[in-house]
PDB file of C-alpha atoms in Angstrom:
ATOM      1  CA  UNK B   1     -29.070 -13.853 -23.471  1.00  0.00           C
ATOM      2  CA  UNK B   2     -29.180 -11.465 -20.522  1.00  0.00           C
ATOM      3  CA  UNK B   3     -29.537 -13.447 -17.292  1.00  0.00           C
ATOM      4  CA  UNK B   4     -29.896 -10.329 -15.126  1.00  0.00           C
ATOM      5  CA  UNK B   5     -32.093  -7.522 -16.377  1.00  0.00           C
ATOM      6  CA  UNK B   6     -32.654  -4.008 -15.185  1.00  0.00           C
ATOM      7  CA  UNK B   7     -35.413  -2.813 -17.462  1.00  0.00           C
ATOM      8  CA  UNK B   8     -35.476   0.796 -16.301  1.00  0.00           C
ATOM      9  CA  UNK B   9     -32.422   2.647 -17.580  1.00  0.00           C
ATOM     10  CA  UNK B  10     -33.263   5.694 -15.477  1.00  0.00           C
ATOM     11  CA  UNK B  11     -35.386   6.858 -12.558  1.00  0.00           C
ATOM     12  CA  UNK B  12     -36.028  10.288 -11.041  1.00  0.00           C
ATOM     13  CA  UNK B  13     -37.281  10.698  -7.481  1.00  0.00           C
ATOM     14  CA  UNK B  14     -37.909  13.681  -5.263  1.00  0.00           C
ATOM     15  CA  UNK B  15     -35.655  14.086  -2.241  1.00  0.00           C
ATOM     16  CA  UNK B  16     -37.193  12.456   0.849  1.00  0.00           C
ATOM     17  CA  UNK B  17     -39.347  10.059  -1.144  1.00  0.00           C
ATOM     18  CA  UNK B  18     -38.797   6.352  -1.715  1.00  0.00           C
ATOM     19  CA  UNK B  19     -36.663   5.102  -4.606  1.00  0.00           C
ATOM     20  CA  UNK B  20     -37.451   1.616  -5.885  1.00  0.00           C
ATOM     21  CA  UNK B  21     -35.009  -0.025  -8.272  1.00  0.00           C
ATOM     22  CA  UNK B  22     -35.959  -3.318  -9.868  1.00  0.00           C
ATOM     23  CA  UNK B  23     -34.050  -6.307 -11.169  1.00  0.00           C
ATOM     24  CA  UNK B  24     -35.203  -9.540 -12.809  1.00  0.00           C
ATOM     25  CA  UNK B  25     -33.206 -12.707 -13.374  1.00  0.00           C
ATOM     26  CA  UNK B  26     -33.744 -15.847 -15.389  1.00  0.00           C
ATOM     27  CA  UNK B  27     -31.362 -18.393 -13.874  1.00  0.00           C
ATOM     28  CA  UNK B  28     -32.980 -20.312 -11.001  1.00  0.00           C
ATOM     29  CA  UNK B  29     -29.504 -21.445  -9.865  1.00  0.00           C
ATOM     30  CA  UNK B  30     -28.659 -17.928  -8.647  1.00  0.00           C
ATOM     31  CA  UNK B  31     -28.528 -17.953  -4.849  1.00  0.00           C
ATOM     32  CA  UNK B  32     -26.771 -14.711  -3.945  1.00  0.00           C
ATOM     33  CA  UNK B  33     -27.714 -11.223  -5.044  1.00  0.00           C
ATOM     34  CA  UNK B  34     -26.055  -7.868  -4.592  1.00  0.00           C
ATOM     35  CA  UNK B  35     -26.563  -4.195  -5.331  1.00  0.00           C
ATOM     36  CA  UNK B  36     -23.694  -1.898  -6.204  1.00  0.00           C
ATOM     37  CA  UNK B  37     -23.715   1.864  -6.590  1.00  0.00           C
ATOM     38  CA  UNK B  38     -21.482   3.574  -9.100  1.00  0.00           C
ATOM     39  CA  UNK B  39     -20.536   7.237  -9.355  1.00  0.00           C
ATOM     40  CA  UNK B  40     -18.944   8.589 -12.561  1.00  0.00           C
ATOM     41  CA  UNK B  41     -15.250   7.734 -12.923  1.00  0.00           C
ATOM     42  CA  UNK B  42     -15.350   5.455  -9.892  1.00  0.00           C
ATOM     43  CA  UNK B  43     -15.645   1.709  -9.472  1.00  0.00           C
ATOM     44  CA  UNK B  44     -18.829   0.020  -8.221  1.00  0.00           C
ATOM     45  CA  UNK B  45     -19.314   0.341  -4.463  1.00  0.00           C
ATOM     46  CA  UNK B  46     -20.975  -2.533  -2.617  1.00  0.00           C
ATOM     47  CA  UNK B  47     -24.288  -1.534  -1.038  1.00  0.00           C
ATOM     48  CA  UNK B  48     -26.211  -4.535   0.178  1.00  0.00           C
ATOM     49  CA  UNK B  49     -26.650  -8.231  -0.520  1.00  0.00           C
ATOM     50  CA  UNK B  50     -29.149 -10.987   0.081  1.00  0.00           C
ATOM     51  CA  UNK B  51     -28.942 -14.754   0.126  1.00  0.00           C
ATOM     52  CA  UNK B  52     -31.703 -16.818  -1.455  1.00  0.00           C
ATOM     53  CA  UNK B  53     -32.647 -18.227   1.956  1.00  0.00           C
ATOM     54  CA  UNK B  54     -33.974 -14.803   2.912  1.00  0.00           C
ATOM     55  CA  UNK B  55     -36.584 -12.560   1.345  1.00  0.00           C
ATOM     56  CA  UNK B  56     -35.533  -9.267   2.901  1.00  0.00           C
ATOM     57  CA  UNK B  57     -32.372  -7.608   4.124  1.00  0.00           C
ATOM     58  CA  UNK B  58     -32.077  -4.133   5.610  1.00  0.00           C
ATOM     59  CA  UNK B  59     -29.165  -1.824   6.147  1.00  0.00           C
ATOM     60  CA  UNK B  60     -30.080   1.676   7.245  1.00  0.00           C
ATOM     61  CA  UNK B  61     -31.947   3.439   4.464  1.00  0.00           C
ATOM     62  CA  UNK B  62     -31.439   0.515   2.084  1.00  0.00           C
ATOM     63  CA  UNK B  63     -33.629  -2.591   1.918  1.00  0.00           C
ATOM     64  CA  UNK B  64     -33.408  -5.378  -0.618  1.00  0.00           C
ATOM     65  CA  UNK B  65     -36.395  -7.629  -1.261  1.00  0.00           C
ATOM     66  CA  UNK B  66     -36.143 -10.981  -3.002  1.00  0.00           C
ATOM     67  CA  UNK B  67     -39.092 -12.772  -4.608  1.00  0.00           C
ATOM     68  CA  UNK B  68     -37.723 -16.130  -5.724  1.00  0.00           C
ATOM     69  CA  UNK B  69     -40.922 -17.361  -7.328  1.00  0.00           C
ATOM     70  CA  UNK B  70     -41.022 -14.279  -9.541  1.00  0.00           C
ATOM     71  CA  UNK B  71     -37.224 -14.215  -9.974  1.00  0.00           C
ATOM     72  CA  UNK B  72     -37.312 -10.572  -8.988  1.00  0.00           C
ATOM     73  CA  UNK B  73     -35.462  -8.395  -6.545  1.00  0.00           C
ATOM     74  CA  UNK B  74     -35.766  -4.758  -5.685  1.00  0.00           C
ATOM     75  CA  UNK B  75     -33.796  -2.145  -3.811  1.00  0.00           C
ATOM     76  CA  UNK B  76     -35.688   0.396  -1.727  1.00  0.00           C
ATOM     77  CA  UNK B  77     -34.019   3.603  -0.592  1.00  0.00           C
ATOM     78  CA  UNK B  78     -35.908   5.550   2.047  1.00  0.00           C
ATOM     79  CA  UNK B  79     -35.628   8.485   2.347  1.00  0.00           C
ATOM     80  CA  UNK B  80     -33.834   9.277  -0.895  1.00  0.00           C
ATOM     81  CA  UNK B  81     -31.083  11.890  -0.716  1.00  0.00           C
ATOM     82  CA  UNK B  82     -29.356  13.862  -3.494  1.00  0.00           C
ATOM     83  CA  UNK B  83     -26.112  11.993  -2.705  1.00  0.00           C
ATOM     84  CA  UNK B  84     -27.862   8.773  -3.729  1.00  0.00           C
ATOM     85  CA  UNK B  85     -27.821   9.947  -7.346  1.00  0.00           C
ATOM     86  CA  UNK B  86     -25.715   7.344  -9.146  1.00  0.00           C
ATOM     87  CA  UNK B  87     -25.988   4.270 -11.367  1.00  0.00           C
ATOM     88  CA  UNK B  88     -27.180   1.190  -9.491  1.00  0.00           C
ATOM     89  CA  UNK B  89     -26.207  -2.281 -10.643  1.00  0.00           C
ATOM     90  CA  UNK B  90     -27.883  -5.482  -9.636  1.00  0.00           C
ATOM     91  CA  UNK B  91     -25.664  -8.600  -9.630  1.00  0.00           C
ATOM     92  CA  UNK B  92     -26.308 -12.293  -9.117  1.00  0.00           C
ATOM     93  CA  UNK B  93     -24.200 -15.388  -8.496  1.00  0.00           C
ATOM     94  CA  UNK B  94     -25.011 -19.081  -8.436  1.00  0.00           C
ATOM     95  CA  UNK B  95     -22.722 -20.780  -5.929  1.00  0.00           C
ATOM     96  CA  UNK B  96     -19.709 -19.277  -7.679  1.00  0.00           C
ATOM     97  CA  UNK B  97     -17.592 -16.180  -7.699  1.00  0.00           C
ATOM     98  CA  UNK B  98     -18.797 -15.096 -11.156  1.00  0.00           C
ATOM     99  CA  UNK B  99     -21.064 -12.139 -10.627  1.00  0.00           C
ATOM    100  CA  UNK B 100     -23.511 -11.558 -13.459  1.00  0.00           C
ATOM    101  CA  UNK B 101     -24.452  -7.897 -13.639  1.00  0.00           C
ATOM    102  CA  UNK B 102     -27.439  -6.086 -15.055  1.00  0.00           C
ATOM    103  CA  UNK B 103     -27.009  -3.040 -17.275  1.00  0.00           C
ATOM    104  CA  UNK B 104     -27.715  -0.566 -14.488  1.00  0.00           C
ATOM    105  CA  UNK B 105     -30.349   2.016 -13.577  1.00  0.00           C
ATOM    106  CA  UNK B 106     -29.408   5.678 -13.314  1.00  0.00           C
ATOM    107  CA  UNK B 107     -31.079   7.211 -10.268  1.00  0.00           C
ATOM    108  CA  UNK B 108     -31.473  10.935  -9.999  1.00  0.00           C
ATOM    109  CA  UNK B 109     -32.704  12.346  -6.705  1.00  0.00           C
ATOM    110  CA  UNK B 110     -34.102  15.834  -7.144  1.00  0.00           C
ATOM    111  CA  UNK B 111     -33.554  18.367  -4.377  1.00  0.00           C
TER     112      UNK B 111
ATOM    113  CA  UNK A   1      -8.267   0.677   5.421  1.00  0.00           C
ATOM    114  CA  UNK A   2      -7.133   1.084   1.828  1.00  0.00           C
ATOM    115  CA  UNK A   3      -9.384  -0.235  -0.866  1.00  0.00           C
ATOM    116  CA  UNK A   4      -8.539  -1.808  -4.186  1.00  0.00           C
ATOM    117  CA  UNK A   5      -6.299   0.418  -6.255  1.00  0.00           C
ATOM    118  CA  UNK A   6      -5.725   0.312 -10.014  1.00  0.00           C
ATOM    119  CA  UNK A   7      -3.174   1.987 -12.213  1.00  0.00           C
ATOM    120  CA  UNK A   8      -3.182   3.752 -14.538  1.00  0.00           C
ATOM    121  CA  UNK A   9      -6.577   5.373 -14.158  1.00  0.00           C
ATOM    122  CA  UNK A  10      -6.606   6.124 -17.883  1.00  0.00           C
ATOM    123  CA  UNK A  11      -4.675   4.617 -20.757  1.00  0.00           C
ATOM    124  CA  UNK A  12      -4.744   5.710 -24.380  1.00  0.00           C
ATOM    125  CA  UNK A  13      -2.933   3.514 -26.849  1.00  0.00           C
ATOM    126  CA  UNK A  14      -2.810   2.814 -30.544  1.00  0.00           C
ATOM    127  CA  UNK A  15      -4.192  -0.220 -32.280  1.00  0.00           C
ATOM    128  CA  UNK A  16      -1.670  -3.037 -32.244  1.00  0.00           C
ATOM    129  CA  UNK A  17       0.192  -1.914 -29.121  1.00  0.00           C
ATOM    130  CA  UNK A  18       0.709  -3.857 -25.894  1.00  0.00           C
ATOM    131  CA  UNK A  19      -0.727  -2.630 -22.572  1.00  0.00           C
ATOM    132  CA  UNK A  20      -0.470  -3.656 -18.943  1.00  0.00           C
ATOM    133  CA  UNK A  21      -3.052  -2.783 -16.318  1.00  0.00           C
ATOM    134  CA  UNK A  22      -2.229  -3.164 -12.645  1.00  0.00           C
ATOM    135  CA  UNK A  23      -4.409  -4.051  -9.666  1.00  0.00           C
ATOM    136  CA  UNK A  24      -3.483  -3.841  -5.999  1.00  0.00           C
ATOM    137  CA  UNK A  25      -6.125  -5.683  -3.942  1.00  0.00           C
ATOM    138  CA  UNK A  26      -7.217  -5.045  -0.383  1.00  0.00           C
ATOM    139  CA  UNK A  27      -4.504  -6.261   1.959  1.00  0.00           C
ATOM    140  CA  UNK A  28      -5.104  -9.840   3.030  1.00  0.00           C
ATOM    141  CA  UNK A  29      -7.619 -10.621   0.310  1.00  0.00           C
ATOM    142  CA  UNK A  30      -6.754 -13.931  -1.287  1.00  0.00           C
ATOM    143  CA  UNK A  31      -9.260 -13.831  -4.139  1.00  0.00           C
ATOM    144  CA  UNK A  32      -8.868 -11.377  -7.023  1.00  0.00           C
ATOM    145  CA  UNK A  33     -11.086 -10.831 -10.041  1.00  0.00           C
ATOM    146  CA  UNK A  34     -10.907  -8.886 -13.284  1.00  0.00           C
ATOM    147  CA  UNK A  35     -14.034  -7.607 -15.025  1.00  0.00           C
ATOM    148  CA  UNK A  36     -14.543  -5.514 -18.144  1.00  0.00           C
ATOM    149  CA  UNK A  37     -17.275  -2.904 -18.498  1.00  0.00           C
ATOM    150  CA  UNK A  38     -18.224  -1.633 -21.923  1.00  0.00           C
ATOM    151  CA  UNK A  39     -20.297   1.490 -22.433  1.00  0.00           C
ATOM    152  CA  UNK A  40     -23.904   1.013 -21.356  1.00  0.00           C
ATOM    153  CA  UNK A  41     -23.258  -2.442 -19.959  1.00  0.00           C
ATOM    154  CA  UNK A  42     -22.626  -3.952 -16.569  1.00  0.00           C
ATOM    155  CA  UNK A  43     -19.247  -5.422 -15.663  1.00  0.00           C
ATOM    156  CA  UNK A  44     -18.455  -8.795 -17.282  1.00  0.00           C
ATOM    157  CA  UNK A  45     -16.258 -11.408 -15.652  1.00  0.00           C
ATOM    158  CA  UNK A  46     -12.826 -12.021 -17.181  1.00  0.00           C
ATOM    159  CA  UNK A  47     -10.655 -14.017 -14.776  1.00  0.00           C
ATOM    160  CA  UNK A  48     -10.405 -15.122 -11.152  1.00  0.00           C
ATOM    161  CA  UNK A  49      -7.286 -15.760  -9.048  1.00  0.00           C
ATOM    162  CA  UNK A  50      -7.150 -17.692  -5.805  1.00  0.00           C
ATOM    163  CA  UNK A  51      -3.702 -16.944  -4.476  1.00  0.00           C
ATOM    164  CA  UNK A  52      -1.146 -16.987  -7.265  1.00  0.00           C
ATOM    165  CA  UNK A  53      -2.974 -19.213  -9.698  1.00  0.00           C
ATOM    166  CA  UNK A  54      -5.628 -18.334 -12.242  1.00  0.00           C
ATOM    167  CA  UNK A  55      -8.445 -20.574 -11.050  1.00  0.00           C
ATOM    168  CA  UNK A  56     -10.809 -19.551 -13.841  1.00  0.00           C
ATOM    169  CA  UNK A  57      -9.911 -17.612 -16.983  1.00  0.00           C
ATOM    170  CA  UNK A  58     -13.033 -18.585 -18.910  1.00  0.00           C
ATOM    171  CA  UNK A  59     -14.092 -14.968 -19.363  1.00  0.00           C
ATOM    172  CA  UNK A  60     -10.985 -13.845 -21.232  1.00  0.00           C
ATOM    173  CA  UNK A  61     -12.204 -13.008 -24.755  1.00  0.00           C
ATOM    174  CA  UNK A  62      -9.231 -14.461 -26.648  1.00  0.00           C
ATOM    175  CA  UNK A  63      -5.561 -15.324 -26.328  1.00  0.00           C
ATOM    176  CA  UNK A  64      -4.477 -11.687 -26.638  1.00  0.00           C
ATOM    177  CA  UNK A  65      -5.543 -11.309 -23.014  1.00  0.00           C
ATOM    178  CA  UNK A  66      -3.458 -12.700 -20.176  1.00  0.00           C
ATOM    179  CA  UNK A  67      -3.230 -11.999 -16.454  1.00  0.00           C
ATOM    180  CA  UNK A  68      -0.738 -12.859 -13.731  1.00  0.00           C
ATOM    181  CA  UNK A  69      -0.523 -12.635  -9.975  1.00  0.00           C
ATOM    182  CA  UNK A  70       2.975 -13.929  -9.215  1.00  0.00           C
ATOM    183  CA  UNK A  71       3.099 -13.314  -5.471  1.00  0.00           C
ATOM    184  CA  UNK A  72      -0.563 -13.680  -4.641  1.00  0.00           C
ATOM    185  CA  UNK A  73      -1.153  -9.965  -4.189  1.00  0.00           C
ATOM    186  CA  UNK A  74      -0.738  -7.503  -7.081  1.00  0.00           C
ATOM    187  CA  UNK A  75      -2.136  -8.618 -10.417  1.00  0.00           C
ATOM    188  CA  UNK A  76      -1.403  -7.424 -13.945  1.00  0.00           C
ATOM    189  CA  UNK A  77      -3.770  -7.768 -16.870  1.00  0.00           C
ATOM    190  CA  UNK A  78      -1.877  -7.829 -20.160  1.00  0.00           C
ATOM    191  CA  UNK A  79      -3.381  -7.170 -23.565  1.00  0.00           C
ATOM    192  CA  UNK A  80      -1.354  -7.841 -26.701  1.00  0.00           C
ATOM    193  CA  UNK A  81      -2.003  -6.372 -30.147  1.00  0.00           C
ATOM    194  CA  UNK A  82      -4.785  -4.151 -28.857  1.00  0.00           C
ATOM    195  CA  UNK A  83      -7.864  -3.602 -30.997  1.00  0.00           C
ATOM    196  CA  UNK A  84     -10.382  -0.770 -30.947  1.00  0.00           C
ATOM    197  CA  UNK A  85     -12.961  -3.174 -29.533  1.00  0.00           C
ATOM    198  CA  UNK A  86     -10.803  -3.596 -26.421  1.00  0.00           C
ATOM    199  CA  UNK A  87     -11.722  -0.054 -25.371  1.00  0.00           C
ATOM    200  CA  UNK A  88     -13.579  -0.341 -22.080  1.00  0.00           C
ATOM    201  CA  UNK A  89     -13.206   0.150 -18.347  1.00  0.00           C
ATOM    202  CA  UNK A  90     -11.226  -2.701 -16.788  1.00  0.00           C
ATOM    203  CA  UNK A  91     -12.260  -3.300 -13.203  1.00  0.00           C
ATOM    204  CA  UNK A  92     -10.446  -5.277 -10.560  1.00  0.00           C
ATOM    205  CA  UNK A  93     -12.112  -6.647  -7.441  1.00  0.00           C
ATOM    206  CA  UNK A  94     -10.956  -8.610  -4.435  1.00  0.00           C
ATOM    207  CA  UNK A  95     -12.580 -10.602  -1.664  1.00  0.00           C
ATOM    208  CA  UNK A  96     -11.314 -12.073   1.586  1.00  0.00           C
ATOM    209  CA  UNK A  97     -12.150 -15.547   0.375  1.00  0.00           C
ATOM    210  CA  UNK A  98     -13.835 -16.999  -2.660  1.00  0.00           C
ATOM    211  CA  UNK A  99     -17.598 -16.416  -2.639  1.00  0.00           C
ATOM    212  CA  UNK A 100     -17.315 -13.559  -0.185  1.00  0.00           C
ATOM    213  CA  UNK A 101     -18.461 -10.106  -1.284  1.00  0.00           C
ATOM    214  CA  UNK A 102     -16.263  -8.579  -3.968  1.00  0.00           C
ATOM    215  CA  UNK A 103     -14.963  -5.029  -3.533  1.00  0.00           C
ATOM    216  CA  UNK A 104     -14.090  -3.126  -6.673  1.00  0.00           C
ATOM    217  CA  UNK A 105     -11.338  -0.716  -7.559  1.00  0.00           C
ATOM    218  CA  UNK A 106     -11.888   2.519  -9.518  1.00  0.00           C
ATOM    219  CA  UNK A 107     -11.029   0.887 -12.835  1.00  0.00           C
ATOM    220  CA  UNK A 108      -8.696   1.663 -15.711  1.00  0.00           C
ATOM    221  CA  UNK A 109     -10.276   3.372 -18.688  1.00  0.00           C
ATOM    222  CA  UNK A 110      -8.605   1.972 -21.782  1.00  0.00           C
ATOM    223  CA  UNK A 111      -9.021   3.725 -25.115  1.00  0.00           C
ATOM    224  CA  UNK A 112      -7.551   2.114 -28.204  1.00  0.00           C
ATOM    225  CA  UNK A 113      -7.276   4.507 -31.133  1.00  0.00           C
TER     226      UNK A 113
END
C-alpha cells in the first residue's frame, strides 16, 4: 500500500506562472517531509523540507505547505522557470531515517 | 564541496553474475543509505549504515544482496546471482548524522540481461 502518493504524473506550466505540486500521505506518524528534484540521469537533489510542527516553509522561489489534518503537502514554485523542468519527488519520514517516496510528478515549464 | 559519488554510472551484466556497486559519501558524513529506484517508481530504502555497521538492512529484498562499509566511509553494495528483476537505478545517499537531510548521488544504472 502506497503511504506517499503523488497522483499527478505530469504537469505543464507556462514560464513565469506558479507551479503547484501535490502530495498526500496516509501514515499519521510521519513528522518530516521533503521535496527532491530529479533531472534525467542524475540523482535526486534536495530542494526543501518541512517539519510537522510547521505548516509552511519558504526558500526563495520554493514554498512547501503542510496540512496535517488533510495529510497533504504541496510545493509551490513561483515564478516557474524552464530550468525547473524535472521530476519532483515528495518524501516522508516518521522519526526515522527511512524516507518513503512518492512516484514523482514530471513538471514541464513552457517557455 | 564534493557531493556523493557512485561508480560505475552504468553496469550491464548477465543473469547469474555477481556485481559490486560503490558509493563514496560526502566527506564527514557518518550516515549512509542505499535505495533502489525501479522504472516509474520513487526510490525505495534498502539499507542504512551508521559508521561501519549496518544499523538497518530491513529493505534488502533477499540474501543475494549485501552491503559493507568497512572503514566508515566508502560503501559497496554487492549483488550475487543477479536476476533480471534486479535491473534498476541504485542510489546512495549520505547525511551528517542520522535523521538529518539525506543527499543523493547520481546512481548506478544496473541492467541485467
